[in-house]
Amino acid sequence: MSRTPGLGPPELDRALAAYDELIDRVSLDVLSEDAVHELVGDLLGGPPPPAVLGLAANAGGNPRLVIDLVEGLREEGRLDSDDAHRVPARVRRSVNRVLAGLSVQAQQVTRVGAVVGHSLLLEHVARALDTSTASLLVPLAEVMGAGLMRYEDEHVTFHNRIIRMAVLDAIPLPVRRALSHEIAQLVNTPESAATEPALQDLRPAGTVDAVRSLVAAGYVREAIDLARRVLDSPMEPALAAEIRSVQAELLVVSGQAQAGVREAEAALATPGLSHELAEAVGATRLLGLLCLNPALAHTAIDDERGETTTRPIGPLGAMATAVRSDIAWTAGDIAAGLRLGRAAARSSDETVPWPRLALADKLVGIGEFAEAEAILDATEAQLARQHLRAYLVPCATIRAMARFRSGHLDEAEQHARHAVTIGDRFNTLLLVPLAYTVLARLALLSGNLRNAEKYLRQYRRRSASGQGYPHSPQFDFVELLVVAARDGLGCAGKLLGGPMVGLVRRIPLMLQEPAASAWCVRAAQAADDPQLAALAVAAVESLAAANPDFPTVATAARHASSAHEGTLAGIAHAAVEHRDQWARDLARTDLETLVLRLERGRPDGPAGNDRPPVRLTTLTATELRVARLVAAGLTNRQAAVQLNVSSHTVNYHLRGIYRKLDITSRLELVALRPQLME
């Protein structure tokens, strides 16, 4: 199916999200003139009449409109008549269905605009509706999101002439004539004091409020376009700086950090810039630099000294403190990273949410989920009070990561999908790539390699855009997990020991993924690379030694070293003490594997053919229920219904059952049914 992104009710977004695993999305371009001719010929089964081709040429390359046009003319018997230039009823119905999905205000703008002309000035529509131009910005953005109109220089233009003709034909002729006469009088009337209020908001002075109105309604892309167009007009430098500051913030939030930094620096270069505006735009610039390359942000604050000042800290100071927090965190000083992060979060006001989000992200990494979610709750409430729905993507992404690490997989999936959906809908893409890593991890846990690879492609595409997203070592780690699932752990180990060798020493990865070092040890052992395994252990032990007050890092180090040495006690400790659910499960798997090897008397080699007795006592109560249902012949989905959980959760438990019982298929589980039922 084809669909305009963001068009339709939220229920449609939720319905499509439910089938996301089965959907591959591609962007479609309009048809070329030759392609339109070929499509019309295919539909008619022969050379098309010139009148039909002439009408189809006005469809703007929209394949749906071309098909409706030809089929409508066929239904009305007008393919070969001289009357083929009129839009058929089928096309009118198609366009009206799109209109019906819009608000009443958006429908008004479209219909009045159609009477004004194919290409029109927004002030003319405002006059006809007896309103201000600013009040039209949100419904106009809705019309543009539906693909009916677009900006073209100083005008607003219908996407193609067929759309305008269909809208016009749907207006009763007497109404159309009266409206046309009234608009003609308004347009030809000289500007006077009576019309001045309607035109006032078209001037640059009203742009900041107009842009913020669009953002509050979720139209970030349109807000950026409006600011960009207005900046092409002559205006006072101070006003241009204010517009640039808003545009810079929107560009960074939408993932266009490089452009955002350029606008911020242009605003900062304005002579006589107010202190308040300099603080706000300086904070935006720092965030943009942090997204492009953390080293750039670090350099930008090199001249800053100390953590506090004698005056209340402003937005720029809060962001600078947040950057210093990141510097300490990346260097492995957890205490300083958290202390500075909390100071930045306390100092940031509602207009600068990033320091609070950065702190929440760090807290998730060390397993302080309750504190992280409390910060997210407060930040979301503040954004809601400001009607900034479009800024909720980072909140949803970090919450998805928190739920994943705490073992609430269904909720993690829900929040990650929400982040992707609203990010695409509102063009606020700042942390969307990280949301895709969560979805990829969930797909791997449920055994769906195809979906994991699809999500991998999605965040590769986002990150390769060059626009600037905060880089995370989680991207590389998930790449390795996918390679291990597809090609085996040994292949992942070879990749880790080759082009990705630096990953085992990445401190942010060790903090965000407590079991990453232990997993790297396993991969190195599978690739027969003892030096790589030792390197991974040394890195995490060094981090733990530098942070003795943080048990999560100590547990990670003990898990990695015990996996390296084959020590049961250390792995058993990690299986209990890890706060991260995936880390606990990995430790349990390591423990079970080591126990089986010791029981078989082959501590250094792979499992042999002699199978030990089935160890049903190792199954949890939930795993036993899952095993009994699957052994009885139920599918994962059927078992999920019985247990009131998702099929992802069933698959997750099933993988653990296979490991514990040392089996590899459902058939083997069926064979164990008598023992399972005892």
PDB file of C-alpha atoms in Angstrom, residues 20 50 75 93 99 173 192 196 229 259 274-275 285 346 397 400 443 519 556 558:
ATOM      1  CA  ASP A  20       5.637  -3.207  11.630  1.00  0.00           C
ATOM      2  CA  PRO A  50      -4.598  13.048 -26.590  1.00  0.00           C
ATOM      3  CA  GLU A  75     -16.820   4.603 -16.035  1.00  0.00           C
ATOM      4  CA  ARG A  93     -14.422  11.327  -4.505  1.00  0.00           C
ATOM      5  CA  LEU A  99     -10.205  16.373   2.575  1.00  0.00           C
ATOM      6  CA  LEU A 173     -21.714  26.478  -8.607  1.00  0.00           C
ATOM      7  CA  SER A 192      -5.907  49.952   4.134  1.00  0.00           C
ATOM      8  CA  GLU A 196      -3.729  45.788   8.087  1.00  0.00           C
ATOM      9  CA  ARG A 229      11.486  31.660   3.984  1.00  0.00           C
ATOM     10  CA  ALA A 259      22.492  23.251   9.797  1.00  0.00           C
ATOM     11  CA  SER A 274      20.484  40.220  24.363  1.00  0.00           C
ATOM     12  CA  HIS A 275      21.926  38.114  27.186  1.00  0.00           C
ATOM     13  CA  ARG A 285      24.763  25.364  19.581  1.00  0.00           C
ATOM     14  CA  ARG A 346      18.745  21.119  38.446  1.00  0.00           C
ATOM     15  CA  THR A 397      13.442   6.416  23.420  1.00  0.00           C
ATOM     16  CA  ALA A 400      12.149   2.225  25.968  1.00  0.00           C
ATOM     17  CA  ALA A 443      13.627  -8.852  17.484  1.00  0.00           C
ATOM     18  CA  TRP A 519      29.704 -11.120  25.803  1.00  0.00           C
ATOM     19  CA  ALA A 556      30.158  -6.517  35.137  1.00  0.00           C
ATOM     20  CA  ARG A 558      33.407 -10.126  37.831  1.00  0.00           C
TER      21      ARG A 558
END
